[in-house]
Coordinates of C-alpha atoms in Angstrom, one line a residue:
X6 CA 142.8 97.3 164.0
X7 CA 143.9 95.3 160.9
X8 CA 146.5 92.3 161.2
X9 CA 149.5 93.0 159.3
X10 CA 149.6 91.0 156.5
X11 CA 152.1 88.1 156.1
X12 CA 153.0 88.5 152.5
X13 CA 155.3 85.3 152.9
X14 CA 152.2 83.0 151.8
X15 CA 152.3 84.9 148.7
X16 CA 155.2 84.4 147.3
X17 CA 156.7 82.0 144.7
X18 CA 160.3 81.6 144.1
X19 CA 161.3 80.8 140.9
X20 CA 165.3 80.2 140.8
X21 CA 167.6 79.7 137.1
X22 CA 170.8 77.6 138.2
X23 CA 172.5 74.9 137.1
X24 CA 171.3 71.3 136.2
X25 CA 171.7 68.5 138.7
X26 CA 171.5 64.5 138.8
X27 CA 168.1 65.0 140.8
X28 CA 166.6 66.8 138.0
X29 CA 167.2 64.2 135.3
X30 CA 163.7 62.6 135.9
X31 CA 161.7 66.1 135.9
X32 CA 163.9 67.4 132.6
X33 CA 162.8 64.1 130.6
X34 CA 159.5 64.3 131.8
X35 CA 159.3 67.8 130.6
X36 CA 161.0 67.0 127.5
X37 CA 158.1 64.4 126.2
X38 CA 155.7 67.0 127.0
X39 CA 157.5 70.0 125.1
X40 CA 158.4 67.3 121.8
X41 CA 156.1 64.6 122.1
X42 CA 157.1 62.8 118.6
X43 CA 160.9 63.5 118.6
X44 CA 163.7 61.7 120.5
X45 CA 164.1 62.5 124.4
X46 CA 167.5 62.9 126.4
X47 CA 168.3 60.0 128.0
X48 CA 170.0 60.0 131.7
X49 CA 173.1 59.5 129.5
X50 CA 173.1 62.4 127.8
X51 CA 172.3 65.1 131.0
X52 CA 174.8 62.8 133.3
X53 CA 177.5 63.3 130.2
X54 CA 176.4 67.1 130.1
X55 CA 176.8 68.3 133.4
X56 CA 180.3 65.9 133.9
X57 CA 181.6 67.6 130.8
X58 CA 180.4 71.4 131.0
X59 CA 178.1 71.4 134.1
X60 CA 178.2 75.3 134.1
X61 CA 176.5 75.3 130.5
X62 CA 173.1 73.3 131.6
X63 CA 170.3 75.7 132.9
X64 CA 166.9 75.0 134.7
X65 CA 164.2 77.5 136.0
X66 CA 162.9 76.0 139.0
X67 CA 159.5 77.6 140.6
X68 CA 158.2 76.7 143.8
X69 CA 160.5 73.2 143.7
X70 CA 159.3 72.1 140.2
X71 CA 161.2 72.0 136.9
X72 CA 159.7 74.2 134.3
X73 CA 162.3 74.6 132.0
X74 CA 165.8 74.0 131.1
X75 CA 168.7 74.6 128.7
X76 CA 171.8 73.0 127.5
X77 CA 174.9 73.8 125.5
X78 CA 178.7 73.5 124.7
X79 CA 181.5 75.6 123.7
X80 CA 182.9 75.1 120.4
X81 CA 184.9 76.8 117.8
X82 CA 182.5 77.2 115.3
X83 CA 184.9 77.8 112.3
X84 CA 185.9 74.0 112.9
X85 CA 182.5 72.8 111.5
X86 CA 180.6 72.9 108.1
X87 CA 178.3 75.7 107.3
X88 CA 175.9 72.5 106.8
X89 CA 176.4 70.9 109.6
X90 CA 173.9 68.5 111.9
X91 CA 172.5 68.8 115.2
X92 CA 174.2 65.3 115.7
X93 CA 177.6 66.3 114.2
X94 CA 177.9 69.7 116.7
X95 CA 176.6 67.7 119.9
X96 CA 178.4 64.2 119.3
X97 CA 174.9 62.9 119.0
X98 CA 173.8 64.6 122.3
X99 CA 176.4 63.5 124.7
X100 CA 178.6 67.0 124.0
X101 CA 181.8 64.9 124.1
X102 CA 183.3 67.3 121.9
X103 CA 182.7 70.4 123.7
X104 CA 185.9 72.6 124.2
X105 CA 187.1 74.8 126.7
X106 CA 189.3 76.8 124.4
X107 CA 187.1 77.3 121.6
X108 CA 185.3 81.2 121.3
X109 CA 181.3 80.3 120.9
X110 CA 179.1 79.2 123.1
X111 CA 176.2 76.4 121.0
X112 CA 172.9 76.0 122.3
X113 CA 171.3 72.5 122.0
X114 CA 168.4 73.1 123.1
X115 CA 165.4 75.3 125.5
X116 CA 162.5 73.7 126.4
X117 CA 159.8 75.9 128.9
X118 CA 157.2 73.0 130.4
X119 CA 153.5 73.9 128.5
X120 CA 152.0 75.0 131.7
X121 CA 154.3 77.8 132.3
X122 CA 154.8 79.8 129.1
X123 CA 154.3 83.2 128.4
X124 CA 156.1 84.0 131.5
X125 CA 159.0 84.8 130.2
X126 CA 161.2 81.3 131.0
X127 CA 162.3 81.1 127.9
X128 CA 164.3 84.6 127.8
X129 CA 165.4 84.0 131.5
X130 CA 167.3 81.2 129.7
X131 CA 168.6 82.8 127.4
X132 CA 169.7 85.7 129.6
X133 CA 171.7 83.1 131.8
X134 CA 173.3 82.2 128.6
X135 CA 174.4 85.8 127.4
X136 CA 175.6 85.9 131.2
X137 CA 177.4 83.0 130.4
X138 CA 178.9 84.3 127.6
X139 CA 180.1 87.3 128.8
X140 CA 181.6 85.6 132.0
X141 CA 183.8 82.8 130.1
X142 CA 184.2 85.8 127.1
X143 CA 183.1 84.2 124.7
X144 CA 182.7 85.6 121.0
X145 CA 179.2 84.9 121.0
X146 CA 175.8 82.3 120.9
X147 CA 175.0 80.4 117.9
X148 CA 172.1 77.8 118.1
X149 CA 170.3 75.8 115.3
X150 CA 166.8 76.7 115.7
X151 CA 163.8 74.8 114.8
X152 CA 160.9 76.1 112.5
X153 CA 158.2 74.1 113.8
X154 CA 155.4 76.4 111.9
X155 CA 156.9 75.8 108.8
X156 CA 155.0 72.7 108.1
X157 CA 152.0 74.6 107.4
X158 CA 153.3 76.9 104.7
X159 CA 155.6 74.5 102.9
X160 CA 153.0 74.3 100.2
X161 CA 153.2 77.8 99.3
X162 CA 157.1 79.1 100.1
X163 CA 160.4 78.1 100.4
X164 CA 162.2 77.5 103.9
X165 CA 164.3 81.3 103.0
X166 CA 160.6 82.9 101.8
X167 CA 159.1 81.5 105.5
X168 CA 162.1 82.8 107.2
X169 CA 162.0 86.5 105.7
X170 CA 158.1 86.8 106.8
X171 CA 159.0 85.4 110.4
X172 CA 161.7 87.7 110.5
X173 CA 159.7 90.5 109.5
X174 CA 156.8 89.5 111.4
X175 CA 154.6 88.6 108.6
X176 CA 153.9 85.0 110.0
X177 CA 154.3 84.0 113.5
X178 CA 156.5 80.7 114.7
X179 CA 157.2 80.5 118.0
X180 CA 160.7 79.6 117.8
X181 CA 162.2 81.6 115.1
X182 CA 160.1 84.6 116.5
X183 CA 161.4 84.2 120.2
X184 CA 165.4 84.0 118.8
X185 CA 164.5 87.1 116.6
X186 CA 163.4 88.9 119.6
X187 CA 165.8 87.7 122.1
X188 CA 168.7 89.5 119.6
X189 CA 170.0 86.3 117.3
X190 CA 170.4 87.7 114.0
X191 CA 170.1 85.2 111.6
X192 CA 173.1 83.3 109.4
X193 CA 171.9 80.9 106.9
X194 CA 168.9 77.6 106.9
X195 CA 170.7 73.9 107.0
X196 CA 168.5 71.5 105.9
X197 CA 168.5 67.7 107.7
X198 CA 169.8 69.6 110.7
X199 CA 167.4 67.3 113.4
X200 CA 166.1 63.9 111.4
X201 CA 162.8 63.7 113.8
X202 CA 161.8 67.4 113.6
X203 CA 159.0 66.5 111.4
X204 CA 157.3 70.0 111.8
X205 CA 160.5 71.9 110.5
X206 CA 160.8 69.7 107.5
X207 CA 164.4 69.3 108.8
X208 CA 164.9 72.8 108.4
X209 CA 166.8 74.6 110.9
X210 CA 167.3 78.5 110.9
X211 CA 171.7 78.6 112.1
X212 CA 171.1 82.1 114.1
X213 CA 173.7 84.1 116.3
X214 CA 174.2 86.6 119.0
X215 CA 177.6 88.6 119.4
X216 CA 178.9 89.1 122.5
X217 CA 179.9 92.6 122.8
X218 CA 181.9 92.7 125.9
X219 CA 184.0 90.0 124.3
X220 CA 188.2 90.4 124.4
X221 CA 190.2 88.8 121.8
X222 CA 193.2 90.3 123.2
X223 CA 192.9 87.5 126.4
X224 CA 195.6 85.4 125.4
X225 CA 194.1 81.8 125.6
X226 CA 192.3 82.7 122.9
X227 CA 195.0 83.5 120.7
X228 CA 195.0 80.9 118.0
X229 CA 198.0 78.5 118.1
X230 CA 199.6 76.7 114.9
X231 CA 201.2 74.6 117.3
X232 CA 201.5 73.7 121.2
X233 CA 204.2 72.0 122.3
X234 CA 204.4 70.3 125.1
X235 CA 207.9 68.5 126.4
X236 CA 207.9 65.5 128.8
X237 CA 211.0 63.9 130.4
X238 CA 209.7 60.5 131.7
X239 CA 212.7 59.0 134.3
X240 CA 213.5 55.1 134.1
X241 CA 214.9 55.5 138.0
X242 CA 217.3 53.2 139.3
X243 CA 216.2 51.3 143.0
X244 CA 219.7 51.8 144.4
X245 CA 220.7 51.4 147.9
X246 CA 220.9 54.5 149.6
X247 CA 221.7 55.7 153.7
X248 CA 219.8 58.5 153.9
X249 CA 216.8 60.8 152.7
X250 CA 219.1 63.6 151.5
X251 CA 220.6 60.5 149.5
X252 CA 217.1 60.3 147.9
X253 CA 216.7 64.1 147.6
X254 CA 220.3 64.3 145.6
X255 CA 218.9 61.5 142.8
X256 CA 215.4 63.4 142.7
X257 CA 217.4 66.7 142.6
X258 CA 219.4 65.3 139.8
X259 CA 216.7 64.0 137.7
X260 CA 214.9 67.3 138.4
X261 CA 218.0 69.4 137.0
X262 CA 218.4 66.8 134.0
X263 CA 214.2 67.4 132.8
X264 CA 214.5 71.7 133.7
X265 CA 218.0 71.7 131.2
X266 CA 215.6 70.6 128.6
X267 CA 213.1 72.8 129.0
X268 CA 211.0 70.2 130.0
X269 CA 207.0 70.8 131.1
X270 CA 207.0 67.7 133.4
X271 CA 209.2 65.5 134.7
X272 CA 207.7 62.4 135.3
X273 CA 208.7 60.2 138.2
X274 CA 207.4 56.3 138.4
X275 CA 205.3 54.5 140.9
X276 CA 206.6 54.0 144.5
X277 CA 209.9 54.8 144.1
X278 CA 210.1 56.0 147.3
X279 CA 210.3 52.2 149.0
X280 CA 213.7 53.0 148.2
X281 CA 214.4 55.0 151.6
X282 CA 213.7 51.4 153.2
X283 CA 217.0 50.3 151.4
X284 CA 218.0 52.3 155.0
X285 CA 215.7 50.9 157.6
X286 CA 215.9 48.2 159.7
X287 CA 212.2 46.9 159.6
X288 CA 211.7 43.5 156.9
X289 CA 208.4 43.0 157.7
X290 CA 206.6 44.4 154.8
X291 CA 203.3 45.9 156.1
X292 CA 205.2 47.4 159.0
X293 CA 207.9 48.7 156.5
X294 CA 205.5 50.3 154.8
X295 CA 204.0 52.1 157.9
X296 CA 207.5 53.4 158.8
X297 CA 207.6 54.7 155.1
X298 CA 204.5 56.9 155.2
X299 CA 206.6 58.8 158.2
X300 CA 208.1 60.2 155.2
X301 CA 205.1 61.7 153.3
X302 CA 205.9 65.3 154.0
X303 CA 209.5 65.3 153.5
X304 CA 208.5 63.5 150.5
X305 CA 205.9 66.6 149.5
X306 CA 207.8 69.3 150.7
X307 CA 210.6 67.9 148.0
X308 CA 209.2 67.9 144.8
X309 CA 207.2 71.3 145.8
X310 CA 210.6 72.6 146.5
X311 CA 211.8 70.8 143.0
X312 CA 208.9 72.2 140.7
X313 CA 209.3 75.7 141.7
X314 CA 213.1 75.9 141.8
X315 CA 213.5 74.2 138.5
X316 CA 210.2 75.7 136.9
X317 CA 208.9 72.2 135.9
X318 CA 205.8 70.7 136.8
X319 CA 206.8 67.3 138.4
X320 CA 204.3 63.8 138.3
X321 CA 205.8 62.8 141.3
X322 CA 206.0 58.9 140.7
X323 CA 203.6 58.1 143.5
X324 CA 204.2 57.4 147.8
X325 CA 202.5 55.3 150.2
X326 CA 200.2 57.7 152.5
X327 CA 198.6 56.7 155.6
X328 CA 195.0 58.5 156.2
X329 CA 192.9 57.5 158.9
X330 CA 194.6 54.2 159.6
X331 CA 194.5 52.7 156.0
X332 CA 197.6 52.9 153.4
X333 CA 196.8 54.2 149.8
X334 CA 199.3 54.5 146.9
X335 CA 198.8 58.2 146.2
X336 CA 200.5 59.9 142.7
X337 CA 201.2 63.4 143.7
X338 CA 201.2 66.2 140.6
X339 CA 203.7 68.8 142.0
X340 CA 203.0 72.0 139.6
X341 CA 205.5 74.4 139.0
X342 CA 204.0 77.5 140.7
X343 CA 203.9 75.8 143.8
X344 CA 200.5 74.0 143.9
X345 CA 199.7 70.5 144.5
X346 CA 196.8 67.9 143.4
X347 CA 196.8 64.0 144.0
X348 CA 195.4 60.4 142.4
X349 CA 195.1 57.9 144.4
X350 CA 195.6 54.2 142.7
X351 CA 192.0 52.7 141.9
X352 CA 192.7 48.8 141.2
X353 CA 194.9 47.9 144.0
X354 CA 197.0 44.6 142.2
X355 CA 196.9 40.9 144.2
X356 CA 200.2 42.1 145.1
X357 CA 199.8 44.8 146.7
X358 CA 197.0 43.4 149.1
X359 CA 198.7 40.7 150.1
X360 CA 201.9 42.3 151.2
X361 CA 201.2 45.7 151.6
X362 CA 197.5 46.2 153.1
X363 CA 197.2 48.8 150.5
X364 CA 193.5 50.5 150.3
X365 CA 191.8 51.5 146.4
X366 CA 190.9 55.2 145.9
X367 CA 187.6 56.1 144.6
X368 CA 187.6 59.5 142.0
X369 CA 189.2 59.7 138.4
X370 CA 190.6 63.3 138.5
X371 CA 191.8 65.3 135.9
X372 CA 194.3 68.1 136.1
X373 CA 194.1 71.6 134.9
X374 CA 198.1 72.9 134.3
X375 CA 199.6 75.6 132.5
X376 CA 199.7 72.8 129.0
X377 CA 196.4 71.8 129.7
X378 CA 194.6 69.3 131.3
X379 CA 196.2 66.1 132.7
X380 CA 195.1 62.9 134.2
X381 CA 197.0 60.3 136.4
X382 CA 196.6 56.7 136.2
X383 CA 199.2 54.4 138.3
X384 CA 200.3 51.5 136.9
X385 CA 197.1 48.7 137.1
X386 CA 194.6 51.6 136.9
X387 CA 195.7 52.2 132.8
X388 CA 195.0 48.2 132.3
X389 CA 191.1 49.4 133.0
X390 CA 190.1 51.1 129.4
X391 CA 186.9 52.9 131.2
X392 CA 189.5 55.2 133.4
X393 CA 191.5 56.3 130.4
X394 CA 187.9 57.2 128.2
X395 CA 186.4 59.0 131.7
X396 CA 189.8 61.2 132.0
X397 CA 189.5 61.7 128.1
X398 CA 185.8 63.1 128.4
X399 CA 186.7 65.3 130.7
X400 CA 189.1 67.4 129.0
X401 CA 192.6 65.0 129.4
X402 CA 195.1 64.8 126.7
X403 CA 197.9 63.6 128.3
X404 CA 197.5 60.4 130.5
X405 CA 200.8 59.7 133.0
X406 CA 201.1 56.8 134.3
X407 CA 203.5 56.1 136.9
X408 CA 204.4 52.4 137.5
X409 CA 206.3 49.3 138.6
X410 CA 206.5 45.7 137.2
X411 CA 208.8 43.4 138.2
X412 CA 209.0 41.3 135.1
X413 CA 208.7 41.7 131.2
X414 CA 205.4 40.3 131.4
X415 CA 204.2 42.5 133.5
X416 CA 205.6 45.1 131.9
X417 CA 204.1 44.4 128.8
X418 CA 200.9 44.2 130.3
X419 CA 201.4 48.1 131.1
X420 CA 202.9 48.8 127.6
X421 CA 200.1 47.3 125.2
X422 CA 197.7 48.8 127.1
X423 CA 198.9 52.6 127.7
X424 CA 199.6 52.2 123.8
X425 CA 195.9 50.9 123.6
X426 CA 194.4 53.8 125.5
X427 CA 196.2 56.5 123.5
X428 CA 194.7 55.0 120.1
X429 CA 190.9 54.3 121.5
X430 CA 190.8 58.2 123.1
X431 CA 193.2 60.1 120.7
X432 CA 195.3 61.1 123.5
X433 CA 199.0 61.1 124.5
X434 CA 200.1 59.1 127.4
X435 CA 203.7 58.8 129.1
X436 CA 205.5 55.8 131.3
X437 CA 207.5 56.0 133.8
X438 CA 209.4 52.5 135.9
X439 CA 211.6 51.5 138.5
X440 CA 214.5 49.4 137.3
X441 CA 217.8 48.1 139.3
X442 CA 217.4 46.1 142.6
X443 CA 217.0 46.5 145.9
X444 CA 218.2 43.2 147.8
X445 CA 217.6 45.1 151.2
X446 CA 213.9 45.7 150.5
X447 CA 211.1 42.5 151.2
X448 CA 208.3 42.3 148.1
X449 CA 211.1 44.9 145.7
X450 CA 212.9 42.2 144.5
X451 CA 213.8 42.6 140.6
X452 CA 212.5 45.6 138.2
X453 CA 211.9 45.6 134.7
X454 CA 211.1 48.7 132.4
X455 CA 211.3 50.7 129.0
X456 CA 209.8 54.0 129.9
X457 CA 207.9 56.0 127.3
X458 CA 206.0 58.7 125.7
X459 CA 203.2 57.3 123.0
X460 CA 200.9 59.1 120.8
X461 CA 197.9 58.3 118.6
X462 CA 198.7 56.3 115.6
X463 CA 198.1 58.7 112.3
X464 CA 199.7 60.2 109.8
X465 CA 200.3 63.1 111.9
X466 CA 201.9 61.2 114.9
X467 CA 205.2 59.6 115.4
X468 CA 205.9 56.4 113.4
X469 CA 204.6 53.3 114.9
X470 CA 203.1 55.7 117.6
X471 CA 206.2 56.3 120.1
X472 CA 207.3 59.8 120.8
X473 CA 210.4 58.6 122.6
X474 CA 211.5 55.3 124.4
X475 CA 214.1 54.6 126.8
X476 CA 216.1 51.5 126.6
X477 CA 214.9 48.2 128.4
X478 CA 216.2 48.0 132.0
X479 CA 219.0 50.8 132.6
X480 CA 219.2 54.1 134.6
X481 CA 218.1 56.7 131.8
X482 CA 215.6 59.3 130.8
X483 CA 214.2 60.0 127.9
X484 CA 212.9 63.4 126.4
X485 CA 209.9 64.4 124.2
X486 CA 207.8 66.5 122.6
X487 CA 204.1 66.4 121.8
X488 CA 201.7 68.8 120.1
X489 CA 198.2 69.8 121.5
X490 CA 197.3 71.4 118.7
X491 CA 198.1 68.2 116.0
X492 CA 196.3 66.5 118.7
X493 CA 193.2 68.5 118.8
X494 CA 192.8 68.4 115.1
X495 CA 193.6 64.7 114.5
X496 CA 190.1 64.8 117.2
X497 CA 188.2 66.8 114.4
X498 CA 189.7 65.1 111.3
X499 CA 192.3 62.2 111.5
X500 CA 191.8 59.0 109.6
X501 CA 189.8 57.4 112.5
X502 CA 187.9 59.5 115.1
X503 CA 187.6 57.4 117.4
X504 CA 186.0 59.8 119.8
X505 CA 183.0 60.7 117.6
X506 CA 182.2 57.3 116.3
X507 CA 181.5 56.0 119.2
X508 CA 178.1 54.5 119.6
X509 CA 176.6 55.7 122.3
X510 CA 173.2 54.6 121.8
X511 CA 174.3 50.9 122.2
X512 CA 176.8 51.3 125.1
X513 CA 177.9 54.3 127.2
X514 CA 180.1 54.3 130.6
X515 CA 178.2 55.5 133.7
X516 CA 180.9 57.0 136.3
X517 CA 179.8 56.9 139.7
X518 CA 181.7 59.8 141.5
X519 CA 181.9 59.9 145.0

């Protein structure tokens, strides 16, 4: 009798899913194999992919090695010239520009490692990006495709002549072919579209598939003229109080004052809850702050009661939280349906140690809301230029930064630089302080602030780049408006960019996410 066969040692597994840090190494490897004489990714470019639009980078991995991968971006494609570069569509490989709004999905490249071709890795790729496609609804795929046979035949026809007998299958190039038989159509040839692609004469072949599941009727793809946004920032007054409902009232006030406006956030500044030790006993001030954290979920429950009753989404200043024995200074974003995400405070001021014992956090987070996405920075954190760019990259156009200075100096110090990091990132950002006194309160002793809301400075901004200001050093608020959509094309085509001319092949930021 036979032994039944144990069909295990047969098989191979190939996989197709998404791009991680571990594959760097294999993919550039791979890369000088599939282009020896052109430029390879750096770990810059793949760690900047898959931080920005991880769900867009593809590899095929068969029996745990790389044999081929993919990467792309979402753009709106009517935003660029017919004639555009590989370097203009990908912000020089680093996709900094990719949007999550825009309707077509741009390939940047497919590479299938030379040992393991004509086994179909190429069109698994390509299927994962139709999938793609359909899943995010996307109108459909355009990529610039190389003509690497074209070299040979340059003698004897124009780049349109070579292109109608691939396309009719007169002459065979293995790029143009494979599109044409994976269902691109073609669009129109841009020459000096890759400046080392030698073997296409610069030639690229701008080809297209249409998505034909695609929706137009899903409303975030409804094109906007404008998008308003309105921000109430809160210069809140450190005022004795006896109670927590005291606390509530003010907060419920302020609350009430941002929803009559039809604000979108009302933004609260940082620790403004040492206020409720204006009522306790204890004058020590690590041990004060350890009786404050009792009040973290009175504190949350609040503002989540405040967002949804006043249908505002709420940057809740930010509260000392004890977790697991140490005290962080958390900022809280309360959104008006109920939900809840939090920052904690990264650079931890001389300050703050000393007195307070209070511990750094470790992630740069940004926020999607119903206006888009958000980040938090408290205070110190926006005085560190690499937070504000990290947020930006990943999708932030409003920064809020929560904070508390004590003198003008100080406050300045805050100022210049939240000013600073809307200018270098082409992005709005919004302060909220403390002012008033509390003479019950060790470490709180004076306050100084001008709360604001700042924009980048072009013609398209406010003048001298302030949306609205409060005055210095009183109990006030101040309301304002900002536009997404003036934003997102003074990114494209304001007088500076300085998004896209940054130069990344001198200095880039490596984010170490824990």
């Amino acid at each position: 009798m036979s032994k039944k066969i144990d069909v295990s040692k047969f098989e191979k597994k190939m996989i197709i899913r998404n791009i991680k840090a571990a594959d760097f190494d294999a993919i550039i490897e791979m890369q000088k194999l599939c282009f020896p004489n052109m430029e390879q990714w750096k770990r810059d470019h793949l760690q900047s992919h898959i931080d920005i639009f991880p769900e867009g980078q593809f590899c095929v991995e068969y029996d745990g090695e790389i044999i081929g991968s993919c990467s792309s971006l979402i753009i709106n494609f009517d935003e660029y010239d017919d004639q555009h570069t590989w370097d203009e569509i990908t912000d020089n490989g680093y996709i900094t520009n990719h949007d999550y709004e825009g309707y077509n999905l741009y390939g940047i490249e497919v590479m299938v490692h030379p040992d393991y071709r004509r086994m179909k890795i190429g069109h698994r790729l390509y299927e994962a990006r139709k999938d793609l496609a359909r899943e995010l609804n996307l109108k459909s795929i355009i990529i610039g495709g190389r003509i690497p046979n074209y070299f040979k035949h340059a003698k004897e026809m124009t780049p349109r002549r070579y292109v109608e007998q691939v396309t009719m299958h007169n002459i065979y190039d293995p790029v143009l072919t494979f599109q044409v038989m994976n269902g691109f159509t073609l669009k129109r040839i841009n020459p000096n579209y890759l400046e080392d692609d030698r073997a296409s004469l610069r030639y690229a072949t701008l080809m297209e598939w249409n998505n034909i599941d695609y929706r137009p009727t899903v409303p975030k793809r409804q094109f906007k003229t404008s998008f308003p946004v309105r921000i109430t920032t809160i210069q809140y007054a450190m005022k004795k109080i006896s109670s927590f409902e005291d606390f509530a009232i003010q907060c419920e006030y302020y609350t009430d004052v941002a929803a009559s406006y039809h604000s979108d956030f009302a933004v609260f500044p940082e620790i403004f809850t040492l206020q409720l030790l204006s009522f306790l006993p204890e004058k020590s001030p690590s041990l004060a702050i350890r009786r404050l954290t009792e009040f973290t979920e009175d504190y949350i429950e609040l503002f989540t009661n405040l967002a949804v009753k006043y249908n505002v989404n709420i940057i809740g200043g930010s509260h000392f939280v004890e977790e697991e024995g140490e005290i962080f200074n958390i900022a809280y974003l309360f959104r008006r349906d109920g939900t809840i995400e939090k920052q904690y405070k990264l650079h931890i001021t001389p300050n703050e140690r000393k007195f307070w014992g209070i511990s750094g956090g470790d992630n740069v987070n940004v926020f999607d809301t119903d206006c888009g996405k958000i980040a938090i920075q408290i205070c110190y954190d926006i005085e560190f230029p690499e937070l504000a760019r990290i947020a930006v990259d990943q999708g932030a156009n409003i920064i809020f930064t929560p904070f508390c200075t004590d003198d003008r100096q100080g406050y300045l110090r805050v100022r210049y630089c939240s000013q600073a990091r809307a200018i270098e990132n082409q992005v709005y950002t919004v302060l909220s302080g403390t002012v008033g006194n509390l003479t019950d309160v060790e470490n709180m002793d004076i306050q100084y602030a001008q709360s604001g809301i700042f924009s980048p400075s072009d013609f398209t901004f406010a003048r001298d780049g302030v949306v609205g200001e409060c005055q210095a050093n009183i109990e006030t608020v101040v309301v304002g408006d900002v536009d997404l959509e003036i934003l997102r094309r003074n990114r494209r085509a304001g007088s500076v960019n300085q998004l896209r001319d940054r130069r990344h092949d001198i200095y880039t930021i490596n984010y170490k996410q824990k």
